[in-house]
Amino acid sequence: MPDEAPHRSRIFELQKDWIDFNGHLNMAYYPVLFDRAYEEVSEGFGMGARYAAERQLTTYTAEIHLCYVRELHLADRVRGTYQLLDHDEKRLHSYQELRHAEEGWLAATCETLTLHIDMSGPKVTPFPADVLERVAAMRALHKDLPEPERAGRSIAIRRRTR
C-alpha cells in the first residue's frame, strides 16, 4: 500500500498527440493522467488488473470534478498526488493534484467518488476485508492532512447582488 501522505505518483511525460491546436494539453487527457496516478494507488489497495481478472471485482468512477489551473505543454512532465478524503464499505472519496514534476506548480485538481463493483452485475458491492483494511490504513495515514482548499467546490456563476 502507498505509505506517503498524500501518495505521490511516478513522473508522467505528455504525448505529442495529446497536444491540441492551442499548443497545450487537450482537456481530455487530464483525466488520463489522473487515472494513471490512481492506478498506482489502486494496485496498492490490491485492486489492480489482476484483482479484476481473478476476483471479478473492480472500481468505477461515479463522479468527477476536474479543475484546470495552469496549462501544460508537451515538454512538461507531471506527477500526481492522491489524498483519500473519506471512504465507507463501498466508496472512496478522493482528491488528486497534477503538479509540474520539476517546478512544483499546480496544473489541475480532480475530486472523485469511486464505487467498488461486482462485475457480475455489475453492481456496487462492499470491499472485501483485505482491501478494506488497506483502504482504512491509507485513510488513517491521510486523516491528519489538511482539507484541500479546492475540495468540495461546485460549479456556479457567482453573481453580485446589489
Coordinates of N, CA, C and O in Angstrom, one line a residue:
M1 N 0.8 -1.2 0.0 CA 0.0 0.0 0.0 C 0.9 1.2 0.0 O 1.9 1.3 0.7
P2 N 0.5 2.3 -0.8 CA 1.3 3.5 -0.7 C 1.3 4.0 0.7 O 0.3 4.0 1.4
D3 N 2.5 4.5 1.1 CA 2.6 4.9 2.5 C 3.0 6.4 2.6 O 3.5 6.8 3.7
E4 N 2.8 7.2 1.6 CA 3.1 8.6 1.7 C 1.7 9.3 2.0 O 0.7 8.8 1.6
A5 N 1.8 10.5 2.5 CA 0.6 11.3 2.7 C 0.8 12.7 2.2 O 1.6 13.4 2.8
P6 N 0.2 13.1 1.1 CA -0.5 12.2 0.2 C 0.4 11.3 -0.6 O 1.6 11.6 -0.7
H7 N -0.2 10.3 -1.3 CA 0.6 9.5 -2.2 C 1.1 10.3 -3.4 O 0.3 11.1 -3.9
R8 N 2.3 10.1 -3.8 CA 2.9 10.8 -5.0 C 3.2 9.7 -6.0 O 3.8 8.7 -5.7
S9 N 2.7 10.0 -7.2 CA 2.8 9.0 -8.3 C 4.2 9.2 -8.9 O 5.0 10.1 -8.6
R10 N 4.5 8.2 -9.8 CA 5.7 8.4 -10.6 C 5.5 9.6 -11.5 O 4.5 10.2 -11.6
I11 N 6.6 10.0 -12.3 CA 6.5 11.1 -13.2 C 6.0 10.7 -14.5 O 6.4 9.6 -15.0
F12 N 5.1 11.5 -15.1 CA 4.5 11.2 -16.4 C 4.9 12.2 -17.4 O 5.0 13.4 -17.1
E13 N 5.2 11.7 -18.6 CA 5.5 12.6 -19.7 C 4.3 12.7 -20.6 O 3.5 11.7 -20.8
L14 N 4.1 13.9 -21.2 CA 3.0 14.1 -22.1 C 3.3 13.5 -23.5 O 4.5 13.5 -23.9
Q15 N 2.3 13.2 -24.2 CA 2.5 12.6 -25.5 C 2.1 13.7 -26.6 O 1.2 14.4 -26.4
K16 N 2.8 13.6 -27.7 CA 2.6 14.6 -28.7 C 1.2 14.7 -29.2 O 0.6 15.8 -29.4
D17 N 0.5 13.6 -29.4 CA -0.8 13.6 -29.9 C -1.9 14.0 -28.8 O -3.0 14.1 -29.1
W18 N -1.4 14.3 -27.6 CA -2.3 14.8 -26.6 C -2.4 16.4 -26.6 O -3.2 17.0 -26.0
I19 N -1.5 17.0 -27.4 CA -1.4 18.4 -27.5 C -2.4 18.9 -28.6 O -2.5 18.4 -29.7
D20 N -3.2 19.9 -28.2 CA -4.3 20.4 -29.1 C -3.8 21.6 -30.0 O -2.6 22.0 -29.9
F21 N -4.7 22.1 -30.8 CA -4.3 23.2 -31.7 C -4.0 24.5 -31.0 O -3.5 25.4 -31.6
N22 N -4.2 24.6 -29.7 CA -3.8 25.7 -28.9 C -2.4 25.6 -28.4 O -1.9 26.5 -27.7
G23 N -1.8 24.4 -28.6 CA -0.4 24.2 -28.2 C -0.3 23.7 -26.7 O 0.8 23.7 -26.2
H24 N -1.4 23.4 -26.1 CA -1.3 22.8 -24.7 C -2.1 21.5 -24.6 O -2.7 21.1 -25.6
L25 N -1.9 20.9 -23.5 CA -2.5 19.6 -23.3 C -4.0 19.7 -23.4 O -4.7 20.5 -22.8
N26 N -4.6 18.9 -24.3 CA -6.0 18.8 -24.5 C -6.7 18.4 -23.3 O -6.3 17.5 -22.5
M27 N -7.9 19.0 -23.0 CA -8.6 18.8 -21.7 C -8.9 17.3 -21.5 O -9.0 16.8 -20.4
A28 N -9.1 16.5 -22.6 CA -9.4 15.1 -22.5 C -8.3 14.2 -21.8 O -8.6 13.2 -21.3
Y29 N -7.1 14.7 -21.8 CA -6.0 13.9 -21.3 C -5.7 14.2 -19.8 O -4.9 13.4 -19.3
Y30 N -6.2 15.2 -19.3 CA -6.0 15.4 -17.8 C -6.6 14.2 -17.0 O -5.9 13.6 -16.2
P31 N -7.8 13.7 -17.4 CA -8.4 12.6 -16.7 C -7.5 11.3 -16.9 O -7.4 10.4 -16.0
V32 N -6.9 11.2 -18.0 CA -6.0 10.1 -18.3 C -4.8 10.1 -17.3 O -4.5 9.1 -16.7
L33 N -4.2 11.2 -17.1 CA -3.1 11.4 -16.2 C -3.6 11.1 -14.7 O -2.9 10.4 -14.0
F34 N -4.7 11.6 -14.4 CA -5.3 11.4 -13.0 C -5.5 9.9 -12.8 O -5.3 9.3 -11.8
D35 N -6.1 9.2 -13.9 CA -6.4 7.8 -13.8 C -5.1 7.0 -13.6 O -5.1 6.0 -12.9
R36 N -4.1 7.4 -14.4 CA -2.8 6.6 -14.2 C -2.2 6.8 -12.8 O -1.7 5.8 -12.3
A37 N -2.3 7.9 -12.3 CA -1.9 8.1 -10.9 C -2.7 7.3 -9.9 O -2.2 6.7 -9.0
Y38 N -4.0 7.3 -10.1 CA -4.9 6.4 -9.3 C -4.6 5.0 -9.4 O -4.7 4.2 -8.4
E39 N -4.2 4.5 -10.6 CA -3.9 3.1 -10.8 C -2.8 2.6 -9.9 O -2.8 1.5 -9.4
E40 N -1.8 3.5 -9.6 CA -0.8 3.1 -8.6 C -1.4 2.9 -7.2 O -1.0 2.0 -6.5
V41 N -2.3 3.8 -6.8 CA -2.9 3.6 -5.5 C -3.8 2.4 -5.5 O -3.8 1.6 -4.6
S42 N -4.5 2.2 -6.6 CA -5.4 1.0 -6.7 C -4.6 -0.3 -6.6 O -5.0 -1.2 -5.9
E43 N -3.5 -0.3 -7.2 CA -2.6 -1.5 -7.1 C -2.2 -1.7 -5.6 O -2.2 -2.8 -5.1
G44 N -1.9 -0.6 -4.9 CA -1.5 -0.7 -3.5 C -2.6 -1.2 -2.7 O -2.4 -1.8 -1.6
F45 N -3.9 -0.9 -3.0 CA -5.0 -1.4 -2.3 C -5.3 -2.9 -2.6 O -6.1 -3.5 -2.0
G46 N -4.6 -3.4 -3.7 CA -4.8 -4.8 -4.1 C -5.9 -4.9 -5.1 O -6.5 -5.9 -5.3
M47 N -6.3 -3.7 -5.8 CA -7.4 -3.7 -6.7 C -7.0 -3.4 -8.1 O -7.7 -2.6 -8.8
G48 N -5.9 -3.9 -8.6 CA -5.4 -3.7 -10.0 C -6.1 -4.6 -11.0 O -7.1 -5.2 -10.7
A49 N -5.4 -4.8 -12.1 CA -5.9 -5.6 -13.2 C -6.1 -7.1 -12.8 O -7.1 -7.7 -13.1
R50 N -5.1 -7.6 -12.0 CA -5.2 -9.0 -11.5 C -6.5 -9.2 -10.6 O -7.1 -10.2 -10.7
Y51 N -6.7 -8.2 -9.8 CA -7.9 -8.2 -8.9 C -9.2 -8.4 -9.7 O -10.1 -9.2 -9.4
A52 N -9.3 -7.6 -10.8 CA -10.5 -7.6 -11.7 C -10.6 -9.0 -12.4 O -11.6 -9.6 -12.4
A53 N -9.5 -9.5 -12.9 CA -9.5 -10.8 -13.6 C -9.8 -11.9 -12.7 O -10.5 -12.8 -13.0
E54 N -9.1 -12.0 -11.5 CA -9.3 -13.1 -10.6 C -10.5 -13.1 -9.7 O -11.1 -14.1 -9.5
R55 N -10.8 -11.9 -9.2 CA -11.9 -11.8 -8.2 C -13.2 -11.3 -8.8 O -14.2 -11.2 -8.2
Q56 N -13.1 -10.8 -10.1 CA -14.3 -10.2 -10.8 C -14.8 -9.1 -10.0 O -16.0 -8.8 -9.9
L57 N -13.9 -8.3 -9.4 CA -14.3 -7.1 -8.7 C -13.4 -5.9 -9.2 O -12.3 -6.2 -9.7
T58 N -13.9 -4.7 -9.2 CA -13.2 -3.6 -9.8 C -13.7 -2.3 -9.2 O -14.6 -2.3 -8.3
T59 N -13.3 -1.2 -9.7 CA -13.9 0.1 -9.3 C -14.3 0.9 -10.5 O -13.8 0.7 -11.6
Y60 N -15.4 1.6 -10.3 CA -15.9 2.5 -11.4 C -15.9 3.9 -10.8 O -16.2 4.1 -9.6
T61 N -15.7 4.9 -11.6 CA -15.8 6.3 -11.2 C -17.3 6.7 -11.4 O -17.9 6.6 -12.4
A62 N -17.8 7.2 -10.3 CA -19.2 7.6 -10.3 C -19.4 9.1 -10.6 O -20.3 9.6 -11.2
E63 N -18.4 9.9 -10.0 CA -18.5 11.3 -10.2 C -17.0 11.9 -10.2 O -16.2 11.4 -9.5
I64 N -16.8 12.9 -11.0 CA -15.5 13.6 -11.0 C -15.7 15.1 -11.2 O -16.6 15.5 -11.9
H65 N -14.9 15.8 -10.5 CA -14.9 17.3 -10.6 C -13.5 17.7 -10.9 O -12.6 17.6 -10.0
L66 N -13.2 18.1 -12.1 CA -11.9 18.4 -12.5 C -11.7 19.9 -12.7 O -12.6 20.6 -13.3
C67 N -10.7 20.5 -12.2 CA -10.4 21.9 -12.3 C -9.0 22.1 -13.0 O -8.0 21.5 -12.6
Y68 N -9.1 22.9 -14.1 CA -7.9 23.2 -14.9 C -7.3 24.5 -14.3 O -8.0 25.5 -14.3
V69 N -6.1 24.4 -13.8 CA -5.5 25.6 -13.1 C -4.4 26.3 -14.0 O -4.4 27.5 -14.1
R70 N -3.6 25.5 -14.6 CA -2.5 26.1 -15.4 C -2.2 25.2 -16.6 O -2.2 23.9 -16.4
E71 N -2.0 25.7 -17.8 CA -1.8 24.9 -19.0 C -0.5 24.1 -18.9 O 0.5 24.5 -18.3
L72 N -0.6 22.9 -19.4 CA 0.6 22.0 -19.6 C 0.9 22.0 -21.1 O 0.1 22.0 -21.9
H73 N 2.2 21.9 -21.4 CA 2.7 21.8 -22.7 C 3.6 20.6 -22.9 O 3.9 19.9 -21.9
L74 N 3.9 20.2 -24.1 CA 4.5 19.0 -24.5 C 5.8 18.7 -23.6 O 6.0 17.6 -23.2
A75 N 6.6 19.7 -23.4 CA 7.8 19.4 -22.7 C 7.6 19.3 -21.2 O 8.6 18.8 -20.5
D76 N 6.4 19.6 -20.7 CA 6.2 19.5 -19.2 C 6.1 18.0 -18.8 O 5.5 17.2 -19.5
R77 N 6.6 17.7 -17.6 CA 6.5 16.4 -17.0 C 5.7 16.7 -15.7 O 5.9 17.7 -15.1
V78 N 4.8 15.7 -15.4 CA 3.9 15.9 -14.2 C 4.0 14.7 -13.3 O 4.3 13.6 -13.7
R79 N 3.6 15.0 -12.1 CA 3.4 14.0 -11.0 C 2.1 14.2 -10.4 O 1.7 15.3 -10.2
G80 N 1.4 13.1 -10.1 CA 0.1 13.2 -9.5 C 0.2 12.9 -8.0 O 1.1 12.2 -7.5
T81 N -0.7 13.5 -7.2 CA -0.9 13.1 -5.8 C -2.3 12.6 -5.6 O -3.2 12.8 -6.4
Y82 N -2.4 11.8 -4.6 CA -3.7 11.2 -4.3 C -3.9 11.3 -2.8 O -3.1 10.8 -2.0
Q83 N -5.0 11.9 -2.4 CA -5.4 12.0 -0.9 C -6.8 11.4 -0.8 O -7.7 11.8 -1.4
L84 N -6.8 10.4 0.1 CA -8.1 9.8 0.4 C -8.8 10.6 1.5 O -8.4 10.7 2.6
L85 N -9.9 11.3 1.1 CA -10.6 12.2 2.0 C -11.6 11.4 2.9 O -11.8 11.8 4.0
D86 N -12.2 10.3 2.3 CA -13.2 9.6 3.1 C -13.4 8.3 2.4 O -13.1 8.1 1.2
H87 N -14.0 7.3 3.1 CA -14.4 6.1 2.5 C -15.5 5.4 3.4 O -15.7 5.8 4.5
D88 N -16.2 4.5 2.8 CA -17.1 3.6 3.5 C -16.9 2.2 3.0 O -15.9 2.0 2.3
E89 N -17.8 1.3 3.2 CA -17.6 -0.1 2.8 C -17.7 -0.3 1.3 O -17.3 -1.3 0.8
K90 N -18.2 0.7 0.5 CA -18.3 0.6 -0.9 C -17.7 1.7 -1.7 O -17.7 1.6 -3.0
R91 N -17.3 2.8 -1.1 CA -17.0 4.0 -1.9 C -15.7 4.6 -1.3 O -15.3 4.5 -0.2
L92 N -15.0 5.3 -2.3 CA -13.8 6.1 -2.0 C -14.1 7.6 -2.4 O -14.6 7.8 -3.5
H93 N -13.8 8.5 -1.6 CA -13.9 9.9 -1.9 C -12.4 10.5 -1.9 O -11.8 10.4 -0.8
S94 N -11.9 10.9 -3.0 CA -10.5 11.2 -3.1 C -10.3 12.6 -3.8 O -11.2 13.1 -4.5
Y95 N -9.1 13.1 -3.6 CA -8.7 14.4 -4.1 C -7.3 14.2 -4.7 O -6.4 13.6 -4.0
Q96 N -7.1 14.6 -5.9 CA -5.9 14.5 -6.6 C -5.4 15.8 -7.2 O -6.2 16.7 -7.5
E97 N -4.1 16.0 -7.3 CA -3.5 17.1 -7.9 C -2.5 16.6 -9.0 O -1.8 15.6 -8.8
L98 N -2.4 17.4 -10.1 CA -1.3 17.2 -11.0 C -0.4 18.4 -10.9 O -0.8 19.6 -11.0
R99 N 0.9 18.2 -10.6 CA 1.9 19.2 -10.5 C 3.0 19.0 -11.4 O 3.4 17.9 -11.8
H100 N 3.6 20.2 -11.9 CA 4.8 20.1 -12.7 C 5.8 19.4 -11.9 O 6.1 19.7 -10.7
A101 N 6.5 18.4 -12.5 CA 7.4 17.5 -11.8 C 8.6 18.2 -11.3 O 9.1 17.9 -10.2
E102 N 9.1 19.2 -12.0 CA 10.4 19.8 -11.6 C 10.1 21.1 -10.8 O 10.8 21.4 -9.8
E103 N 9.1 21.9 -11.3 CA 8.9 23.2 -10.7 C 7.8 23.2 -9.6 O 7.7 24.2 -8.8
G104 N 7.0 22.2 -9.6 CA 6.0 22.0 -8.5 C 4.7 22.8 -8.6 O 3.9 22.7 -7.7
W105 N 4.5 23.6 -9.7 CA 3.3 24.4 -9.7 C 2.1 23.5 -10.1 O 2.2 22.4 -10.7
L106 N 1.0 23.9 -9.6 CA -0.3 23.2 -9.8 C -0.9 23.4 -11.2 O -1.1 24.5 -11.6
A107 N -1.1 22.2 -11.8 CA -1.7 22.3 -13.2 C -3.2 22.0 -13.2 O -4.0 22.6 -13.9
A108 N -3.6 21.0 -12.3 CA -5.1 20.7 -12.3 C -5.4 19.9 -11.0 O -4.5 19.3 -10.3
T109 N -6.6 19.9 -10.6 CA -7.1 19.1 -9.5 C -8.3 18.3 -9.9 O -9.0 18.5 -10.9
C110 N -8.5 17.2 -9.2 CA -9.6 16.2 -9.5 C -10.1 15.6 -8.2 O -9.4 15.0 -7.5
E111 N -11.4 15.8 -8.0 CA -12.1 15.2 -6.9 C -13.0 14.1 -7.4 O -13.7 14.4 -8.4
T112 N -12.9 13.0 -6.8 CA -13.6 11.8 -7.4 C -14.4 11.0 -6.3 O -13.9 10.8 -5.2
L113 N -15.5 10.5 -6.7 CA -16.2 9.5 -6.0 C -16.1 8.2 -6.8 O -16.5 8.1 -7.9
T114 N -15.5 7.2 -6.1 CA -15.2 5.9 -6.8 C -16.1 4.8 -6.1 O -16.1 4.8 -4.9
L115 N -16.7 3.9 -6.9 CA -17.5 2.9 -6.4 C -16.8 1.5 -6.5 O -16.2 1.3 -7.6
H116 N -17.0 0.6 -5.6 CA -16.5 -0.7 -5.7 C -17.5 -1.6 -6.4 O -18.7 -1.6 -5.9
I117 N -17.2 -2.3 -7.4 CA -18.1 -3.0 -8.3 C -17.9 -4.5 -8.3 O -16.8 -5.0 -8.5
D118 N -19.0 -5.3 -8.2 CA -19.0 -6.7 -8.5 C -19.3 -6.7 -10.0 O -20.4 -6.3 -10.5
M119 N -18.4 -7.2 -10.8 CA -18.5 -7.2 -12.3 C -19.6 -8.1 -12.8 O -20.0 -8.0 -13.9
S120 N -20.1 -9.1 -12.0 CA -21.1 -10.0 -12.5 C -22.5 -9.3 -12.6 O -23.3 -9.8 -13.3
G121 N -22.6 -8.1 -12.0 CA -23.9 -7.4 -12.0 C -24.0 -6.5 -13.3 O -24.9 -6.8 -14.1
P122 N -23.2 -5.6 -13.5 CA -22.3 -5.0 -12.5 C -23.2 -4.3 -11.4 O -24.3 -3.8 -11.7
K123 N -22.7 -4.4 -10.2 CA -23.4 -3.7 -9.1 C -22.5 -3.3 -8.0 O -21.4 -3.9 -7.9
V124 N -22.8 -2.2 -7.3 CA -22.0 -1.7 -6.2 C -22.0 -2.8 -5.1 O -23.1 -3.3 -4.8
T125 N -20.8 -3.1 -4.6 CA -20.7 -4.1 -3.6 C -19.6 -3.7 -2.5 O -18.7 -2.9 -2.9
P126 N -19.7 -4.2 -1.3 CA -18.7 -3.9 -0.3 C -17.3 -4.4 -0.7 O -17.1 -5.4 -1.4
F127 N -16.3 -3.7 -0.3 CA -14.9 -4.1 -0.5 C -14.7 -5.4 0.3 O -15.2 -5.5 1.5
P128 N -13.9 -6.3 -0.2 CA -13.5 -7.5 0.7 C -12.7 -7.0 1.9 O -12.1 -5.9 1.8
A129 N -12.7 -7.8 2.9 CA -12.0 -7.4 4.2 C -10.5 -7.0 3.9 O -10.0 -6.0 4.5
D130 N -9.8 -7.7 3.1 CA -8.4 -7.4 2.9 C -8.2 -6.1 2.2 O -7.3 -5.3 2.6
V131 N -9.0 -5.7 1.3 CA -8.9 -4.4 0.6 C -9.4 -3.3 1.5 O -8.7 -2.3 1.6
L132 N -10.5 -3.5 2.2 CA -11.0 -2.5 3.2 C -9.9 -2.2 4.2 O -9.8 -1.0 4.6
E133 N -9.2 -3.2 4.7 CA -8.1 -3.0 5.6 C -7.1 -2.0 5.1 O -6.6 -1.1 5.8
R134 N -6.7 -2.2 3.8 CA -5.7 -1.4 3.2 C -6.2 0.1 3.0 O -5.5 1.1 3.1
V135 N -7.5 0.1 2.6 CA -8.1 1.4 2.4 C -8.2 2.2 3.7 O -7.8 3.4 3.8
A136 N -8.6 1.5 4.8 CA -8.6 2.1 6.1 C -7.3 2.6 6.6 O -7.1 3.6 7.2
A137 N -6.2 1.8 6.2 CA -4.9 2.2 6.6 C -4.5 3.4 5.9 O -3.8 4.3 6.5
M138 N -4.8 3.6 4.6 CA -4.5 4.8 3.9 C -5.2 6.0 4.5 O -4.7 7.1 4.7
R139 N -6.5 5.8 4.8 CA -7.3 6.9 5.4 C -6.7 7.3 6.7 O -6.6 8.5 7.0
A140 N -6.3 6.4 7.5 CA -5.6 6.7 8.8 C -4.3 7.5 8.6 O -4.1 8.5 9.3
L141 N -3.6 7.2 7.5 CA -2.4 7.9 7.2 C -2.7 9.3 6.7 O -2.0 10.3 6.9
H142 N -3.9 9.5 6.0 CA -4.2 10.8 5.4 C -5.2 11.6 6.3 O -5.4 12.8 6.0
K143 N -5.7 11.1 7.4 CA -6.7 11.8 8.2 C -6.3 13.1 8.7 O -7.1 14.0 8.9
D144 N -5.0 13.3 9.0 CA -4.5 14.5 9.6 C -4.0 15.5 8.6 O -3.6 16.6 8.9
L145 N -4.1 15.1 7.3 CA -3.7 16.1 6.3 C -4.7 17.2 6.2 O -5.9 17.0 6.5
P146 N -4.3 18.4 5.9 CA -5.3 19.5 5.8 C -6.3 19.2 4.7 O -6.0 18.6 3.7
E147 N -7.6 19.6 4.9 CA -8.6 19.5 3.9 C -8.1 20.4 2.7 O -7.8 21.5 2.9
P148 N -8.1 19.8 1.5 CA -7.6 20.6 0.3 C -8.6 21.8 0.1 O -9.8 21.6 0.1
E149 N -8.0 22.9 -0.1 CA -8.8 24.1 -0.4 C -9.7 24.0 -1.5 O -10.8 24.5 -1.5
R150 N -9.3 23.2 -2.5 CA -10.1 23.1 -3.8 C -11.1 21.9 -3.7 O -11.9 21.7 -4.6
A151 N -11.1 21.1 -2.6 CA -12.1 20.0 -2.5 C -13.4 20.6 -2.1 O -13.6 21.6 -1.4
G152 N -14.5 19.9 -2.6 CA -15.8 20.3 -2.3 C -16.4 21.5 -3.1 O -17.4 22.0 -2.8
R153 N -15.6 21.9 -4.2 CA -16.1 23.0 -5.0 C -17.3 22.6 -5.8 O -17.5 21.5 -6.1
S154 N -18.1 23.6 -6.1 CA -19.2 23.4 -7.0 C -19.1 24.4 -8.2 O -18.4 25.3 -8.1
I155 N -19.8 24.0 -9.2 CA -19.8 24.9 -10.4 C -21.0 25.8 -10.3 O -22.1 25.4 -10.1
A156 N -20.7 27.1 -10.5 CA -21.8 28.1 -10.5 C -21.2 29.4 -11.1 O -20.0 29.6 -11.1
I157 N -22.1 30.2 -11.6 CA -21.8 31.6 -12.0 C -22.1 32.4 -10.8 O -23.3 32.6 -10.4
R158 N -21.1 33.0 -10.2 CA -21.4 33.8 -9.0 C -21.8 35.2 -9.4 O -21.1 35.9 -10.2
R159 N -22.9 35.6 -8.9 CA -23.4 36.9 -9.3 C -23.4 37.9 -8.1 O -23.7 37.4 -7.0
R160 N -23.1 39.1 -8.4 CA -23.1 40.1 -7.3 C -24.5 40.5 -7.1 O -25.3 40.7 -8.0
T161 N -24.9 40.7 -5.8 CA -26.2 41.2 -5.5 C -26.0 42.7 -5.2 O -25.0 43.2 -4.7
R162 N -27.0 43.5 -5.6 CA -26.9 44.9 -5.4 C -27.5 45.4 -4.1 O -28.2 44.9 -3.4

